[in-house]
């Protein structure tokens, strides 16, 4: 993983005035928390008429791939090209455990460029799968390429901080003004002419021609290459998404087998009944295979940190998404490897007034402990499942609120803060390690060590986990529900993954999303709607039904029937001061 920052400045004399130097220093400080293992900076200058274009590239590396830390920015001595890479390649390029994927990708780009100097970036990135954000400087052609991956799993922000200065960074600096909006939207240029940080749109690759920068107010011409579904690319381009649209039609004739004409059938809440319906089994097995492949690709390349040091952690509420990941992970990693489970709970002063219980005895804490016990007793009793309970007093909320607010930038709603707060403290991993001594539960101070965290994002969008999905069913049955699911999957790239990346990475941790691997999205998009969810059943069964059946098959009988609960309510970060605030309200 990497924190990257780029400054492009049109100047008549030396690069960086005082204002630019200050912004650069702020970005360096902020990005350094993303990548503490290595840091370097490289400058380049392009003559431009009577003036010049000054470019400065900075990168901060968190070592997670290969046998040694790969220094960035990467530079090719022959061409002078510069490459900043913040990503992971999990498919499409042969990367050995001793290799660094960024270095191999740079080599692929240079080889592709030799054969196709016009669209070499498009060709190279059409081959790979994984989360990324990158910036590539083609010195000879005076072009700057930059993008986020087609699902938006890594952050990349842009800011035209002055008429003659453009900034690109993984995270905003503490002094720059907000754009007031999360993403650039459908603009041809990804730059806000009014200044302020903007989230670079995903599902496209941008090329900026620095040779056409002819005035202090201009930063040349932007060309946009968009990802599209197969058959939708009118130009016959290379950027075809590796998964199809969510299918809306059943592919088999066994729809009736998924239920019964008896109304009480849908109230019993017995997942075991589905194990005897043969039509479900191929889909359960298919999800298990796809998700296992995704998890394996995301954990096996992590460098060994030494005996007893966990390589992997999971943000763990005990819900079906995260516990299914944990159970499948147990089949992939040797039982001798510990796994950290981070469970966060907040002191909510508004709710604390009305309870005599432990203030941290929040819903996610209860399900977290229950899920941990299921993992210890039913999944892998030999493994060291390290449940880390992160208790956050309200005083710490106030202490770190401003810092987390900066990381959210340009996201700026009450809900962003509620979710961001929970993710930041959970990923920091400072809490208490829970152990069992007979029937007693003991706790001791602990700080998480895993640098890679697995998160369950993407399951709700694809498997009908949100309340709006049940509302769609109530409005118009399967047709309305299918359209809602298709829309949700289409807009995953425009939602909150960039925000979540900024939050988690600030703790020198990398978030990885098994449900958002291309092979999982491809599989679930092809599964008939009625084999993924069935809203005739009550909450805790009907939504994400296919995943629940998999969890039940794995032995997680309790967790498989837990209802969906948003992290801000499960950890109690929502409505801390007032019950009148709404999630969409601006901060």
XYZ file of C-alpha atoms in Angstrom:
587
model
C 0.000 0.000 0.000
C 1.085 3.544 -0.577
C 0.174 7.136 0.075
C 0.827 9.156 -3.082
C 0.944 12.904 -3.667
C 1.639 14.895 -6.840
C 2.034 18.629 -7.380
C 1.753 20.103 -10.890
C 2.617 23.771 -11.074
C 2.900 26.159 -13.979
C 5.581 28.702 -13.039
C 7.859 31.262 -14.631
C 10.740 30.597 -12.255
C 11.598 28.053 -9.580
C 9.002 25.480 -8.443
C 6.856 25.869 -5.325
C 5.965 29.206 -3.852
C 5.409 29.442 -0.095
C 1.762 28.359 -0.314
C 2.612 25.289 -2.399
C 5.430 24.368 -0.036
C 3.063 24.532 2.923
C 0.434 22.356 1.220
C 3.100 19.860 0.181
C 4.393 19.630 3.749
C 0.866 19.009 5.036
C 0.267 16.289 2.452
C 3.585 14.671 3.329
C 2.652 14.509 6.993
C -0.812 13.103 6.257
C 0.303 10.540 3.666
C 3.231 9.363 5.799
C 0.797 7.670 8.189
C -0.415 5.533 5.286
C 3.080 4.334 4.438
C 5.671 4.454 7.238
C 8.177 1.983 5.736
C 9.705 4.052 2.926
C 9.392 7.551 1.487
C 10.915 9.354 -1.474
C 10.279 12.380 -3.672
C 11.150 13.065 -7.309
C 10.923 16.320 -9.275
C 10.595 16.856 -13.019
C 10.469 19.970 -15.187
C 8.906 20.467 -18.617
C 9.702 23.569 -20.701
C 6.455 25.189 -21.797
C 6.909 28.248 -23.991
C 8.054 31.174 -21.878
C 7.250 29.303 -18.699
C 7.741 25.794 -17.372
C 5.699 23.050 -15.768
C 7.113 21.750 -12.525
C 6.053 18.331 -11.280
C 6.765 16.829 -7.892
C 5.984 13.213 -6.995
C 5.944 11.816 -3.466
C 5.179 8.307 -2.213
C 4.958 6.653 1.215
C 5.120 2.854 1.270
C 3.573 0.260 3.597
C 5.401 -2.976 2.778
C 2.878 -5.733 2.060
C 4.191 -7.495 -1.067
C 7.475 -9.133 -1.972
C 10.657 -10.028 -0.109
C 11.797 -6.424 0.297
C 10.298 -2.940 0.524
C 9.845 -1.445 -2.944
C 10.879 2.176 -2.978
C 8.529 4.664 -4.628
C 8.077 6.667 -6.791
C 9.474 4.223 -9.343
C 11.552 5.707 -12.180
C 12.685 4.184 -15.456
C 16.231 5.382 -16.141
C 15.912 4.949 -19.909
C 12.645 6.809 -20.539
C 12.454 8.994 -17.449
C 8.893 7.782 -16.821
C 7.657 7.985 -13.220
C 5.125 5.629 -11.589
C 3.307 5.984 -8.259
C 1.305 2.869 -7.358
C -1.107 2.376 -4.472
C -2.692 -0.999 -5.047
C -2.630 -4.771 -5.042
C -2.746 -7.101 -8.046
C -4.639 -10.275 -7.224
C -5.226 -11.572 -10.753
C -4.188 -10.948 -14.342
C -0.440 -10.784 -13.686
C 1.772 -13.588 -12.430
C 3.084 -12.289 -9.089
C 5.150 -14.631 -6.932
C 5.179 -14.222 -3.154
C 8.736 -12.894 -3.403
C 7.793 -10.338 -6.081
C 6.487 -6.808 -5.731
C 3.364 -6.355 -7.824
C 3.969 -2.644 -8.404
C 7.435 -3.257 -9.844
C 6.098 -6.018 -12.119
C 3.261 -3.769 -13.276
C 5.715 -0.952 -14.063
C 7.715 -3.389 -16.160
C 4.535 -4.524 -17.964
C 3.578 -0.904 -18.673
C 6.996 -0.128 -20.160
C 6.908 -3.239 -22.353
C 3.363 -2.431 -23.505
C 4.397 1.147 -24.248
C 7.132 -0.051 -26.575
C 4.505 -1.781 -28.728
C 1.643 0.698 -28.370
C 2.831 4.207 -27.366
C -0.664 5.681 -27.809
C -2.813 3.589 -25.430
C -0.271 1.524 -23.514
C -1.802 2.391 -20.144
C -5.240 1.235 -21.297
C -3.842 -2.074 -22.510
C -1.816 -2.695 -19.344
C -4.602 -1.939 -16.893
C -7.163 -3.942 -18.827
C -5.210 -7.069 -17.818
C -5.117 -6.738 -14.018
C -7.613 -7.172 -11.157
C -7.366 -5.682 -7.718
C -7.806 -2.411 -5.823
C -5.620 0.467 -6.943
C -4.991 4.135 -7.478
C -2.056 5.249 -9.596
C -0.313 8.163 -11.291
C 1.959 7.617 -14.304
C 4.097 10.327 -15.921
C 5.047 9.727 -19.559
C 7.943 12.130 -19.969
C 8.417 11.824 -23.744
C 4.759 12.355 -24.598
C 4.326 14.912 -21.773
C 1.255 13.128 -20.453
C 0.043 12.343 -16.983
C -2.187 9.273 -16.499
C -4.117 8.717 -13.275
C -7.053 6.624 -12.072
C -8.763 4.563 -9.411
C -9.835 0.977 -10.024
C -13.258 0.222 -11.518
C -14.832 -0.416 -8.090
C -13.239 2.599 -6.402
C -11.527 0.569 -3.675
C -8.645 3.030 -3.222
C -8.774 6.760 -2.609
C -7.441 9.394 -5.007
C -8.340 13.068 -4.677
C -7.734 16.058 -6.936
C -7.593 19.750 -6.067
C -6.981 22.769 -8.269
C -5.700 24.801 -5.339
C -4.900 27.846 -7.492
C -5.266 28.810 -11.187
C -1.753 27.504 -11.834
C -1.532 24.579 -9.395
C -3.044 21.102 -9.449
C -2.735 18.585 -6.617
C -3.387 14.838 -6.671
C -3.238 12.911 -3.396
C -4.457 9.813 -1.580
C -5.797 12.034 1.186
C -6.531 15.744 1.632
C -4.236 18.121 3.499
C -5.412 19.804 6.672
C -5.574 23.322 5.237
C -7.266 22.922 1.852
C -10.904 23.876 1.478
C -13.582 21.297 0.886
C -15.357 20.986 -2.430
C -18.561 20.340 -0.527
C -19.194 17.174 -2.513
C -17.822 13.667 -2.497
C -17.124 13.015 -6.170
C -16.604 14.819 -9.448
C -19.548 13.040 -11.048
C -19.821 12.960 -14.816
C -17.606 15.973 -15.589
C -15.238 15.566 -18.503
C -12.536 17.258 -16.431
C -11.971 15.816 -12.952
C -10.862 19.243 -11.691
C -13.078 21.611 -9.755
C -12.506 25.072 -11.192
C -13.536 26.591 -7.854
C -10.867 24.745 -5.902
C -11.352 22.228 -3.126
C -10.743 18.494 -2.922
C -12.775 16.130 -5.077
C -12.889 12.336 -5.156
C -11.638 11.208 -8.534
C -14.417 9.204 -10.242
C -13.727 5.501 -10.561
C -14.561 3.337 -13.602
C -12.409 5.524 -15.845
C -8.780 6.338 -16.562
C -7.727 9.947 -17.121
C -4.963 11.225 -19.373
C -3.815 14.836 -19.012
C -1.808 16.319 -21.876
C 0.701 18.662 -20.265
C 1.914 19.704 -23.684
C -1.368 21.572 -24.217
C -1.017 23.620 -21.044
C -0.650 27.047 -22.618
C -1.891 29.472 -19.959
C -1.818 29.917 -16.216
C -5.528 29.099 -16.083
C -5.238 25.929 -18.121
C -4.061 22.449 -17.326
C -4.297 21.116 -20.824
C -6.741 18.607 -22.222
C -8.203 15.677 -20.290
C -9.069 12.487 -22.130
C -11.300 10.024 -20.307
C -11.353 6.274 -20.930
C -14.350 4.591 -19.282
C -14.872 1.050 -18.102
C -18.073 -0.526 -19.389
C -19.933 -3.805 -19.421
C -19.250 -6.210 -22.268
C -21.085 -5.093 -25.402
C -21.586 -1.524 -24.158
C -18.239 -0.079 -25.265
C -19.107 1.775 -28.444
C -15.467 2.445 -29.265
C -14.551 -1.216 -29.016
C -12.009 -0.244 -26.355
C -10.064 -2.415 -23.978
C -11.685 -1.320 -20.721
C -14.329 -3.998 -20.328
C -15.478 -4.764 -16.789
C -14.618 -8.332 -15.708
C -18.191 -9.008 -14.584
C -21.596 -8.603 -16.138
C -24.753 -6.783 -15.154
C -26.798 -8.256 -12.316
C -29.140 -10.782 -13.890
C -32.847 -10.065 -13.463
C -34.147 -13.304 -14.929
C -34.315 -16.732 -13.254
C -32.095 -19.266 -14.968
C -33.873 -22.394 -13.727
C -37.372 -23.749 -13.373
C -37.265 -24.434 -9.657
C -38.486 -21.072 -8.361
C -41.370 -22.716 -6.541
C -38.989 -24.908 -4.579
C -37.576 -21.890 -2.765
C -40.746 -21.473 -0.777
C -44.199 -22.749 0.032
C -47.821 -21.746 -0.338
C -48.192 -22.016 3.436
C -47.862 -18.477 4.940
C -46.455 -19.863 8.217
C -43.543 -21.353 6.257
C -41.963 -17.902 5.990
C -42.195 -17.202 9.721
C -40.492 -20.274 11.142
C -36.961 -19.014 10.666
C -35.366 -22.408 10.187
C -32.402 -22.247 7.812
C -31.873 -25.981 8.126
C -34.845 -26.643 5.826
C -32.919 -25.257 2.862
C -30.226 -27.887 3.166
C -32.766 -30.404 1.854
C -33.674 -28.374 -1.220
C -31.263 -29.553 -3.888
C -31.701 -26.472 -6.045
C -29.909 -24.320 -3.463
C -26.786 -26.429 -3.052
C -24.981 -25.520 -6.295
C -25.308 -21.824 -5.466
C -24.101 -22.286 -1.883
C -21.099 -24.257 -3.120
C -20.443 -21.708 -5.862
C -20.368 -18.836 -3.378
C -18.094 -20.784 -1.073
C -15.642 -21.431 -3.906
C -15.664 -17.861 -5.209
C -15.299 -16.288 -1.766
C -12.578 -18.753 -0.751
C -10.590 -17.917 -3.889
C -10.952 -14.229 -3.121
C -9.788 -14.583 0.480
C -6.872 -16.817 -0.510
C -5.637 -14.266 -3.048
C -5.858 -11.497 -0.445
C -3.935 -13.193 2.362
C -1.385 -15.650 1.008
C 0.984 -12.986 -0.362
C 1.259 -11.072 2.933
C 4.866 -11.253 4.194
C 5.475 -13.289 7.338
C 6.064 -11.009 10.336
C 7.481 -13.718 12.603
C 6.153 -16.437 14.892
C 3.017 -15.451 16.770
C 2.525 -12.191 14.865
C -0.830 -12.122 13.042
C -0.729 -11.307 9.342
C -4.482 -10.779 9.040
C -7.197 -9.104 11.059
C -10.948 -8.783 10.532
C -13.211 -5.902 11.529
C -15.585 -8.047 13.505
C -19.127 -7.267 14.626
C -20.080 -10.938 14.704
C -22.488 -10.419 11.795
C -22.843 -12.899 8.975
C -20.560 -11.004 6.546
C -17.448 -10.865 8.723
C -17.902 -14.230 10.425
C -18.285 -16.011 7.078
C -14.979 -14.432 6.025
C -13.395 -15.637 9.276
C -14.695 -19.193 8.877
C -13.396 -19.477 5.304
C -10.108 -17.871 6.295
C -9.686 -20.666 8.855
C -9.639 -23.181 5.993
C -6.891 -21.254 4.199
C -4.399 -20.240 6.878
C -2.614 -22.873 8.980
C -4.177 -23.308 12.428
C -0.894 -22.148 13.945
C -1.485 -18.623 12.615
C -3.366 -16.285 14.947
C -6.136 -14.098 13.534
C -7.164 -10.791 15.102
C -10.855 -9.889 15.407
C -11.418 -6.177 16.105
C -14.693 -5.308 17.793
C -15.424 -1.648 18.582
C -17.867 -0.078 21.045
C -18.411 3.575 21.970
C -19.518 5.446 25.028
C -22.594 7.234 23.725
C -23.379 9.960 26.301
C -26.950 10.389 25.143
C -27.769 6.700 25.589
C -25.570 6.216 28.659
C -27.932 8.435 30.651
C -30.715 5.885 30.305
C -28.917 2.643 31.102
C -27.436 0.975 34.162
C -25.498 -1.565 32.074
C -21.878 -1.417 31.061
C -21.706 1.525 28.635
C -19.748 -0.623 26.162
C -22.285 -3.436 26.203
C -23.531 -2.324 22.769
C -25.251 -4.582 20.202
C -22.054 -5.271 18.228
C -20.181 -6.196 21.412
C -22.750 -8.851 22.248
C -22.780 -10.373 18.765
C -18.996 -10.045 18.547
C -18.439 -12.176 21.632
C -21.061 -14.676 20.515
C -19.427 -14.960 17.087
C -15.966 -15.321 18.622
C -17.199 -18.226 20.738
C -18.697 -19.884 17.641
C -15.362 -19.595 15.848
C -13.514 -21.022 18.864
C -15.864 -23.959 19.399
C -17.287 -24.816 15.983
C -14.817 -23.646 13.332
C -11.226 -24.020 14.565
C -10.633 -24.763 18.222
C -6.855 -24.992 17.682
C -6.474 -21.469 16.334
C -5.646 -18.411 18.417
C -8.690 -16.260 17.622
C -7.666 -12.948 19.195
C -10.796 -10.997 19.988
C -9.716 -7.388 20.547
C -12.397 -5.291 22.198
C -11.843 -1.619 21.442
C -13.650 0.564 23.997
C -13.839 4.231 23.005
C -14.737 6.729 25.749
C -16.461 9.920 24.675
C -13.359 11.911 25.651
C -11.422 10.133 22.875
C -14.194 10.876 20.412
C -13.725 14.577 21.131
C -9.934 14.254 21.034
C -9.770 12.667 17.571
C -12.884 14.148 15.981
C -11.057 16.874 14.050
C -8.436 14.436 12.782
C -11.061 11.991 11.516
C -13.004 14.865 9.954
C -9.936 15.745 7.893
C -9.533 12.138 6.731
C -13.151 12.062 5.578
C -12.564 14.969 3.198
C -14.330 15.488 0.832
C -17.043 13.282 2.405
C -18.879 15.544 4.801
C -22.107 14.174 6.280
C -23.119 13.109 9.766
C -23.267 9.502 8.562
C -19.738 9.774 7.131
C -18.499 10.843 10.556
C -20.422 8.096 12.388
C -19.045 5.367 10.111
C -15.590 6.915 9.843
C -15.275 7.129 13.615
C -16.085 3.437 14.035
C -13.710 2.336 11.254
C -10.823 4.510 12.475
C -10.871 3.309 16.094
C -11.501 -0.305 15.094
C -8.625 -0.339 12.593
C -6.287 1.346 15.072
C -6.784 -1.771 17.165
C -5.941 -0.418 20.622
C -8.056 -2.264 23.157
C -8.286 -5.352 25.314
C -7.498 -8.924 24.336
C -10.281 -11.229 25.495
C -9.405 -14.689 26.779
C -11.378 -17.505 28.399
C -10.464 -19.095 31.695
C -13.023 -21.834 32.135
C -16.351 -20.043 32.107
C -14.786 -16.702 33.031
C -13.835 -14.000 30.528
C -10.601 -12.096 31.143
C -9.202 -9.011 29.398
C -5.728 -7.563 29.087
C -4.341 -4.532 27.284
C -3.495 -5.198 23.643
C -2.559 -3.401 20.421
C -3.336 -5.012 17.067
C -0.406 -6.136 14.926
C -1.943 -7.275 11.625
C -1.300 -4.878 8.750
C -4.019 -6.292 6.509
C -7.663 -6.067 7.549
C -10.498 -7.923 5.851
C -13.813 -6.062 5.697
C -17.257 -7.225 4.587
C -18.146 -4.265 2.365
C -20.012 -5.234 -0.797
C -22.089 -8.059 0.656
C -25.139 -5.896 1.369
C -25.268 -4.348 -2.099
C -25.058 -7.684 -3.884
C -27.146 -9.837 -1.552
C -29.983 -7.524 -0.532
C -28.800 -6.523 2.921
C -30.177 -2.980 3.123
C -33.628 -1.980 4.336
C -34.239 -0.250 1.007
C -34.080 -3.661 -0.649
C -36.949 -4.944 1.465
C -38.814 -1.697 0.732
C -38.300 -2.286 -2.993
C -39.753 -5.775 -2.600
C -42.749 -4.375 -0.751
C -43.322 -1.815 -3.525
C -42.999 -4.017 -6.564
C -41.915 -7.539 -5.787
C -39.026 -9.250 -7.527
C -38.936 -6.827 -10.453
C -38.502 -3.753 -8.255
C -36.034 -5.548 -5.990
C -33.942 -6.706 -8.938
C -33.679 -3.186 -10.334
C -32.630 -1.882 -6.911
C -29.909 -4.541 -6.556
C -28.630 -3.862 -10.079
C -28.471 -0.128 -9.349
C -26.635 -0.706 -6.070
C -23.987 -2.866 -7.714
C -23.562 -0.335 -10.530
C -22.878 2.482 -8.082
C -20.521 0.669 -5.703
C -17.703 2.552 -7.414
C -19.303 5.913 -6.631
C -20.095 5.305 -2.966
C -17.845 5.200 0.076
C -14.879 2.901 -0.508
C -12.512 5.819 -1.076
C -13.594 7.283 2.243
C -13.092 3.955 4.008
C -9.623 3.594 2.469
C -8.592 7.006 3.808
C -9.861 6.141 7.280
C -8.329 2.668 7.652
C -5.021 3.506 5.957
C -4.356 6.346 8.393
C -3.496 3.647 10.944
C -0.897 2.075 8.616
C -3.314 -0.743 7.813
C -4.684 -1.862 4.455
C -8.348 -2.705 3.958
C -9.151 -5.601 1.642
C -12.662 -6.549 0.568
C -13.252 -10.239 -0.287
C -16.860 -9.620 -1.411
C -15.616 -7.080 -3.967
C -13.158 -9.328 -5.777
C -13.976 -9.464 -9.477
C -14.615 -13.214 -9.364
C -17.122 -12.834 -6.497
C -18.951 -9.945 -8.179
C -18.990 -11.923 -11.433
C -20.425 -14.986 -9.704
C -23.089 -13.168 -7.690
C -24.148 -11.048 -10.673
C -24.966 -14.249 -12.557
C -26.873 -15.939 -9.711
C -30.669 -15.619 -10.079
C -32.159 -13.070 -7.715
C -34.321 -15.595 -5.859
C -31.192 -17.651 -5.068
C -29.530 -14.697 -3.316
C -32.374 -13.309 -1.201
C -36.031 -13.987 -0.447
C -37.890 -11.102 1.149
C -40.880 -13.300 1.955
C -38.852 -14.330 4.981
C -38.420 -12.001 7.995
C -35.305 -9.952 8.808
C -32.396 -12.144 9.749
C -33.248 -14.720 7.094
C -34.627 -13.271 3.867
C -31.905 -10.726 3.209
C -28.516 -12.172 2.175
C -30.132 -15.616 2.273
C -27.468 -17.284 0.131
C -24.689 -16.074 2.442
C -26.687 -17.178 5.475
C -27.041 -20.654 4.016
C -23.291 -20.789 3.443
C -22.623 -19.675 7.032
C -25.081 -22.279 8.305
C -23.371 -24.951 6.210
C -20.016 -23.926 7.698
C -21.436 -24.520 11.195
C -22.287 -20.937 12.200
C -25.856 -21.637 13.248
C -26.234 -18.570 15.498
C -24.488 -15.948 13.379
C -26.263 -17.121 10.234
C -29.567 -15.778 11.569
C -28.483 -12.358 12.855
C -30.309 -9.406 11.295
C -28.373 -6.716 9.453
C -27.272 -3.817 11.669
C -25.348 -0.775 10.419
C -22.000 -0.228 12.155
C -22.959 3.238 13.441
C -25.885 1.717 15.349
C -24.199 -1.531 16.354
C -21.169 0.300 17.804
C -23.257 3.312 18.955
C -21.453 6.112 17.096
C -24.722 7.513 15.736
C -26.601 10.340 17.466
C -24.091 10.857 20.252
C -25.147 14.408 21.076
C -28.663 14.694 19.671
C -31.398 12.380 18.470
C -32.507 14.999 15.945
C -29.518 14.773 13.596
C -29.976 12.837 10.356
C -27.346 10.852 8.524
C -27.515 12.992 5.397
C -27.061 16.247 7.340
C -23.877 18.139 6.530
C -21.149 18.312 9.141
